[in-house]
């Protein structure tokens, strides 16, 4: 078979979709993904963005025989026929899927004189994965870690950037801001999410994942504690900037936290909150933090440390990321230093001092102790 088509809205493309495309590649020399524009649907991403995401996902797999075509004002089955595809391929997960797809297939062939359909059944671990399933994950604390398992890297990256963009625009009141203020905020969003900050390739933990998780923690903390909007905004601003500069250079003029505080102070974003936000950023500094007094310090530190109290799967992802971020350190020294740091933090947790904010302590303290004790044991035995 020379060409086979695969169609859908693909918003976002999932690992299930990627599996079907992979099956198509085993059947044909070339695969064409027909990206439909359905006016009845309101996709998260415009068609051109979805096309780019699919192309990037295919390249990451090393697939050089997959192309993407946006279908405008036509049925995908008919568009497939025009592009030399006698067959479309569809994944079938349930009997309901089959009944629906069979009806569509009959319409495609008998009414539209379009391409016929080949049905394939995905493996069990992908049987429930769909775009609507993935979309429904967004929101609760840790949603990003869960979503990451079900979509290819480019789709995940695009999704969390979109989520961060919404957070950022709400924080800086884009709906009522002046054009000059929006331009300034846009500049800093690009900077913070770009390669020079959280989007850097060397950022394995202090990265976009960390940013999304922390902002989710702050949002849920504010909802559950009825924190004033200004308090929530201050902590969020500080969290956006607290790891904006992250350096392993021990001879640097400033610590990473102080350098991040200075970056915030020079940003020009919000003179009214300058000192409050800078102090909250400095509170995350191991050396400066103890001497800083601020009413929101405990909330800021607790949001930053909340990763320690996550479920086993997320905590494992966190420890793997930390290991990669410190890959430049001699392995023996890393284990020693990591073990000492964990013993210190675990001791604070056992004394009820790790999470200064009561909400976070109630949510995460017990699990944090369990996670850290397991890691300490693993470091000692390894």
Coordinates of C-alpha atoms in Angstrom, one line a residue:
X1 CA 0.0 0.0 0.0
X2 CA 1.4 3.3 -1.0
X3 CA -0.5 5.8 1.2
X4 CA -2.9 5.5 4.1
X5 CA -4.7 8.3 5.9
X6 CA -5.5 9.1 9.5
X7 CA -7.9 11.8 10.5
X8 CA -9.2 13.6 13.5
X9 CA -9.3 16.9 15.4
X10 CA -6.3 15.8 17.4
X11 CA -6.6 18.4 20.1
X12 CA -4.3 17.3 21.6
X13 CA -2.7 14.4 19.8
X14 CA -2.3 11.5 22.3
X15 CA -0.1 8.5 22.6
X16 CA -3.1 6.5 21.4
X17 CA -3.2 8.5 18.2
X18 CA 0.6 8.1 17.8
X19 CA 0.1 4.3 18.2
X20 CA -2.4 4.3 15.3
X21 CA -0.1 6.3 13.1
X22 CA 2.7 3.8 13.9
X23 CA 0.4 1.0 12.8
X24 CA -0.4 2.9 9.6
X25 CA 3.3 3.2 8.9
X26 CA 3.6 -0.6 9.1
X27 CA 1.0 -0.9 6.4
X28 CA 1.9 1.9 3.9
X29 CA 4.9 3.7 2.5
X30 CA 3.5 7.1 3.5
X31 CA 1.0 8.3 6.1
X32 CA -1.0 11.4 5.7
X33 CA -2.6 12.9 8.8
X34 CA -5.8 14.8 7.8
X35 CA -6.4 17.4 10.5
X36 CA -10.1 18.3 10.4
X37 CA -11.5 21.8 11.1
X38 CA -14.9 21.0 12.7
X39 CA -16.8 24.3 13.2
X40 CA -18.9 22.5 15.9
X41 CA -15.8 22.0 18.0
X42 CA -13.8 24.6 19.9
X43 CA -10.3 23.3 20.0
X44 CA -7.7 24.4 22.5
X45 CA -5.2 25.1 19.7
X46 CA -5.7 26.5 16.2
X47 CA -5.2 24.1 13.3
X48 CA -1.8 25.4 12.3
X49 CA -0.5 24.9 15.9
X50 CA -1.9 21.3 16.0
X51 CA -0.2 20.7 12.6
X52 CA 3.1 21.8 14.0
X53 CA 2.7 19.7 17.2
X54 CA 1.9 16.6 15.2
X55 CA 4.9 17.2 12.9
X56 CA 7.2 17.7 15.9
X57 CA 5.8 14.5 17.5
X58 CA 6.5 12.5 14.3
X59 CA 10.0 13.9 14.1
X60 CA 10.7 12.9 17.7
X61 CA 9.8 9.3 16.7
X62 CA 12.1 9.5 13.7
X63 CA 9.2 9.2 11.3
X64 CA 10.1 10.8 8.0
X65 CA 7.2 9.5 6.1
X66 CA 4.4 11.2 7.9
X67 CA 2.9 14.5 6.6
X68 CA 0.0 16.6 8.0
X69 CA -2.7 18.2 5.8
X70 CA -5.3 20.6 7.2
X71 CA -8.7 19.9 5.7
X72 CA -10.9 23.0 5.3
X73 CA -14.5 22.8 4.0
X74 CA -14.4 19.1 3.0
X75 CA -15.0 15.7 4.5
X76 CA -11.7 14.0 5.5
X77 CA -12.6 10.8 3.7
X78 CA -13.1 12.7 0.5
X79 CA -9.9 14.7 1.1
X80 CA -8.0 11.5 1.7
X81 CA -9.2 10.1 -1.7
X82 CA -8.0 13.3 -3.4
X83 CA -4.6 12.8 -1.8
X84 CA -4.2 9.3 -3.1
X85 CA -5.3 7.4 0.0
X86 CA -7.7 4.6 -0.6
X87 CA -7.9 3.8 3.1
X88 CA -8.2 5.6 6.4
X89 CA -7.1 4.0 9.6
X90 CA -9.0 4.3 12.8
X91 CA -8.4 3.0 16.3
X92 CA -11.2 1.0 18.0
X93 CA -11.3 0.9 21.8
X94 CA -14.8 -0.3 22.5
X95 CA -17.8 -1.8 20.9
X96 CA -19.4 1.6 21.0
X97 CA -16.4 2.9 19.0
X98 CA -16.9 0.2 16.4
X99 CA -20.6 1.0 16.0
X100 CA -19.9 4.7 15.6
X101 CA -16.9 4.3 13.3
X102 CA -18.7 1.7 11.2
X103 CA -21.6 4.1 10.6
X104 CA -19.1 6.8 9.6
X105 CA -17.3 4.3 7.3
X106 CA -20.5 3.5 5.5
X107 CA -21.2 7.2 5.0
X108 CA -17.7 7.8 3.8
X109 CA -17.9 5.1 1.1
X110 CA -21.6 5.0 0.1
X111 CA -22.5 8.6 0.3
X112 CA -19.2 10.5 -0.1
X113 CA -17.4 8.0 -2.4
X114 CA -14.4 8.6 -0.1
X115 CA -11.7 6.4 1.4
X116 CA -12.6 3.1 3.1
X117 CA -11.6 2.5 6.7
X118 CA -9.2 0.0 8.3
X119 CA -9.8 -0.7 12.0
X120 CA -7.1 -1.5 14.5
X121 CA -7.3 -2.2 18.2
X122 CA -4.8 -0.4 20.5
X123 CA -3.1 -2.2 23.4
X124 CA -4.7 -2.3 26.8
X125 CA -2.7 0.6 28.3
X126 CA -3.9 2.9 25.5
X127 CA -7.5 1.7 25.4
X128 CA -8.9 4.6 27.4
X129 CA -6.7 7.4 26.1
X130 CA -8.5 10.0 24.0
X131 CA -8.2 13.8 23.6
X132 CA -11.3 14.3 25.7
X133 CA -9.8 12.1 28.5
X134 CA -6.6 14.1 28.4
X135 CA -8.4 17.4 28.5
X136 CA -10.4 16.3 31.6
X137 CA -7.1 15.9 33.5
X138 CA -6.3 19.6 33.7
X139 CA -6.9 21.4 36.9
X140 CA -6.1 19.5 40.2
X141 CA -2.7 19.6 41.8
X142 CA -0.4 17.3 39.9
X143 CA -2.5 17.2 36.7
X144 CA 0.6 17.9 34.5
X145 CA 2.5 14.9 35.8
X146 CA -0.5 12.7 34.9
X147 CA -1.1 14.3 31.5
X148 CA 2.6 13.8 30.6
X149 CA 2.1 10.0 30.5
X150 CA -0.6 10.2 27.8
X151 CA 0.7 12.6 25.2
X152 CA 3.9 13.0 23.1
X153 CA 6.4 15.5 24.3
X154 CA 5.5 18.4 21.9
X155 CA 1.8 18.1 22.7
X156 CA 2.6 18.2 26.4
X157 CA 4.9 21.2 26.1
X158 CA 2.3 23.1 24.0
X159 CA -0.4 22.3 26.6
X160 CA 1.4 23.4 29.7
X161 CA 2.6 26.6 27.9
X162 CA -1.0 27.3 27.1
X163 CA -1.9 26.7 30.7
X164 CA 0.9 29.0 31.9
X165 CA -0.2 31.6 29.5
X166 CA -3.7 31.7 31.0
X167 CA -2.2 31.9 34.5
X168 CA 0.1 34.7 33.4
X169 CA -2.6 36.8 31.7
X170 CA -4.9 36.5 34.7
X171 CA -2.1 37.6 37.0
X172 CA -1.4 40.7 35.0
X173 CA -5.0 41.6 34.2
X174 CA -4.6 41.5 30.4
X175 CA -8.3 42.3 29.9
X176 CA -7.9 45.8 31.4
X177 CA -4.1 46.5 31.0
X178 CA -2.7 49.1 28.7
X179 CA -0.9 48.0 25.5
X180 CA 2.4 49.0 27.0
X181 CA 1.8 46.9 30.1
X182 CA 0.8 44.0 28.0
X183 CA 3.9 44.3 25.8
X184 CA 6.1 44.3 28.9
X185 CA 4.3 41.3 30.4
X186 CA 4.5 39.4 27.1
X187 CA 8.3 40.0 27.1
X188 CA 8.7 38.5 30.6
X189 CA 6.4 35.6 29.8
X190 CA 8.6 34.7 26.8
X191 CA 11.7 35.1 29.0
X192 CA 10.5 33.0 31.9
X193 CA 9.2 30.2 29.7
X194 CA 12.1 30.3 27.3
X195 CA 15.5 28.6 27.1
X196 CA 17.1 31.2 29.4
X197 CA 14.8 30.3 32.3
X198 CA 12.4 27.5 33.0
X199 CA 12.3 26.3 29.4
X200 CA 16.1 25.6 29.3
X201 CA 17.2 22.2 28.1
X202 CA 19.4 21.8 31.1
X203 CA 16.5 22.4 33.5
X204 CA 15.5 18.9 34.4
X205 CA 13.6 19.8 37.6
X206 CA 13.5 23.6 38.1
X207 CA 11.7 23.8 34.8
X208 CA 8.2 24.3 33.3
X209 CA 6.9 21.2 35.2
X210 CA 8.0 22.7 38.5
X211 CA 6.4 26.0 37.6
X212 CA 3.0 24.5 36.6
X213 CA 3.0 22.3 39.7
X214 CA 3.8 25.2 42.1
X215 CA 1.2 27.5 40.6
X216 CA -1.4 24.8 40.9
X217 CA -0.4 24.3 44.6
X218 CA -0.8 28.0 45.2
X219 CA -4.2 28.2 43.5
X220 CA -5.6 25.3 45.5
X221 CA -4.1 26.7 48.7
X222 CA -5.8 30.0 48.1
X223 CA -9.1 28.3 47.3
X224 CA -9.0 26.2 50.5
X225 CA -7.8 28.8 52.9
X226 CA -9.8 31.7 51.4
X227 CA -6.6 33.7 51.0
X228 CA -7.1 37.3 49.8
X229 CA -6.6 37.7 46.1
X230 CA -3.6 40.0 46.7
X231 CA -1.9 37.4 48.9
X232 CA -2.4 34.7 46.2
X233 CA -1.1 37.1 43.5
X234 CA 2.0 38.0 45.6
X235 CA 2.9 34.3 46.1
X236 CA 2.3 33.5 42.4
X237 CA 4.5 36.4 41.3
X238 CA 7.3 35.3 43.6
X239 CA 6.9 31.7 42.4
X240 CA 7.1 32.7 38.7
X241 CA 10.5 34.4 39.4
X242 CA 12.0 32.4 42.3
X243 CA 14.0 30.0 40.1
X244 CA 14.2 32.2 37.0
X245 CA 17.9 32.2 37.5
X246 CA 19.3 28.8 38.5
X247 CA 23.1 28.5 38.6
X248 CA 25.5 25.9 39.9
X249 CA 28.3 28.6 39.9
X250 CA 29.5 28.7 43.6
X251 CA 31.6 31.8 42.8
X252 CA 28.7 33.9 41.4
X253 CA 28.2 37.4 42.9
X254 CA 24.7 36.5 44.1
X255 CA 23.0 33.3 45.0
X256 CA 20.5 32.1 42.4
X257 CA 17.6 33.2 44.6
X258 CA 19.1 36.7 45.1
X259 CA 19.8 36.9 41.4
X260 CA 16.2 36.0 40.7
X261 CA 15.0 38.6 43.2
X262 CA 17.2 41.2 41.4
X263 CA 15.7 40.1 38.1
X264 CA 12.2 40.7 39.5
X265 CA 13.2 44.1 40.8
X266 CA 14.5 45.1 37.4
X267 CA 11.6 43.7 35.5
X268 CA 9.4 46.8 35.8
X269 CA 6.3 44.6 36.1
X270 CA 4.7 45.9 39.3
X271 CA 6.4 48.6 41.4
X272 CA 3.6 48.4 44.0
X273 CA 4.5 44.8 44.9
X274 CA 8.3 45.0 44.3
X275 CA 9.6 44.6 47.8
X276 CA 7.0 42.0 48.9
X277 CA 7.7 39.7 46.0
X278 CA 11.5 40.1 46.3
X279 CA 11.4 39.1 49.9
X280 CA 9.3 36.0 49.1
X281 CA 11.8 35.0 46.5
X282 CA 14.7 35.5 49.0
X283 CA 12.8 33.4 51.5
X284 CA 13.6 30.3 49.3
X285 CA 17.3 31.0 49.8
X286 CA 18.9 28.5 52.2
X287 CA 21.1 31.3 53.6
X288 CA 18.9 34.3 53.5
X289 CA 15.6 32.6 54.2
X290 CA 15.8 32.1 58.0
X291 CA 16.3 35.9 58.5
X292 CA 13.4 37.0 56.4
X293 CA 10.1 37.8 58.0
X294 CA 7.0 38.0 55.8
X295 CA 3.4 37.0 56.4
X296 CA 3.3 34.8 53.3
X297 CA 6.7 33.3 53.7
X298 CA 5.3 29.9 55.0
X299 CA 2.9 29.7 52.0
X300 CA 5.7 30.4 49.6
X301 CA 8.1 27.9 51.1
X302 CA 5.4 25.2 51.5
X303 CA 4.4 25.5 47.8
X304 CA 8.0 25.1 46.8
X305 CA 8.4 22.0 49.0
X306 CA 5.1 20.4 48.3
X307 CA 6.7 18.1 45.7
X308 CA 8.1 16.1 48.6
X309 CA 4.7 15.0 49.7
X310 CA 3.3 13.8 46.3
X311 CA 2.3 10.2 45.5
X312 CA 5.0 7.7 44.7
X313 CA 5.0 8.1 41.0
X314 CA 5.3 11.8 41.0
X315 CA 8.0 11.7 43.7
X316 CA 9.9 9.2 41.7
X317 CA 9.8 11.5 38.6
X318 CA 11.0 14.4 40.9
X319 CA 14.0 12.4 42.2
X320 CA 14.9 11.3 38.6
X321 CA 14.8 14.9 37.5
X322 CA 17.0 16.1 40.5
X323 CA 19.5 13.4 39.6
X324 CA 19.7 14.7 36.0
X325 CA 20.0 18.3 37.1
X326 CA 23.0 17.4 39.2
X327 CA 24.6 15.0 36.8
X328 CA 27.7 17.3 36.7
X329 CA 28.4 16.3 40.4
X330 CA 30.5 13.3 41.2
X331 CA 28.0 10.4 41.8
X332 CA 29.5 9.6 45.2
X333 CA 29.4 13.2 46.4
X334 CA 25.9 13.7 45.0
X335 CA 24.6 10.7 47.1
X336 CA 26.3 12.1 50.2
X337 CA 25.0 15.6 49.7
X338 CA 21.5 14.5 48.7
X339 CA 21.3 12.2 51.7
X340 CA 22.4 14.9 54.1
X341 CA 19.8 17.3 52.6
X342 CA 17.0 14.7 52.8
X343 CA 17.9 13.9 56.4
X344 CA 17.7 17.6 57.3
X345 CA 14.4 18.0 55.6
X346 CA 13.0 14.7 57.0
X347 CA 14.0 15.8 60.5
X348 CA 12.1 19.1 60.0
X349 CA 9.1 17.2 58.8
X350 CA 9.2 14.8 61.8
X351 CA 9.4 17.9 64.1
X352 CA 6.4 19.4 62.3
X353 CA 8.5 22.3 60.9
X354 CA 8.8 21.4 57.2
X355 CA 5.6 23.0 56.1
X356 CA 5.1 26.2 58.0
X357 CA 1.6 26.7 56.5
X358 CA -1.0 24.5 58.1
X359 CA -2.9 23.7 54.9
X360 CA 0.3 22.2 53.3
X361 CA 1.3 20.5 56.5
X362 CA -2.0 18.7 56.7
X363 CA -1.9 17.7 53.0
X364 CA 1.7 16.6 52.7
X365 CA 3.7 16.2 55.9
X366 CA 3.1 12.5 56.5
X367 CA 3.7 11.5 52.9
X368 CA 6.8 13.6 52.7
X369 CA 8.4 11.8 55.6
X370 CA 7.5 8.4 54.0
X371 CA 9.0 9.5 50.6
X372 CA 12.2 10.9 52.0
X373 CA 12.8 7.9 54.3
X374 CA 12.5 5.6 51.3
X375 CA 14.9 7.7 49.3
X376 CA 17.4 8.0 52.1
X377 CA 17.3 4.2 52.4
X378 CA 17.8 3.7 48.7
X379 CA 20.8 6.1 48.6
X380 CA 22.4 4.3 51.5
X381 CA 21.9 0.8 49.9
X382 CA 23.0 2.0 46.4

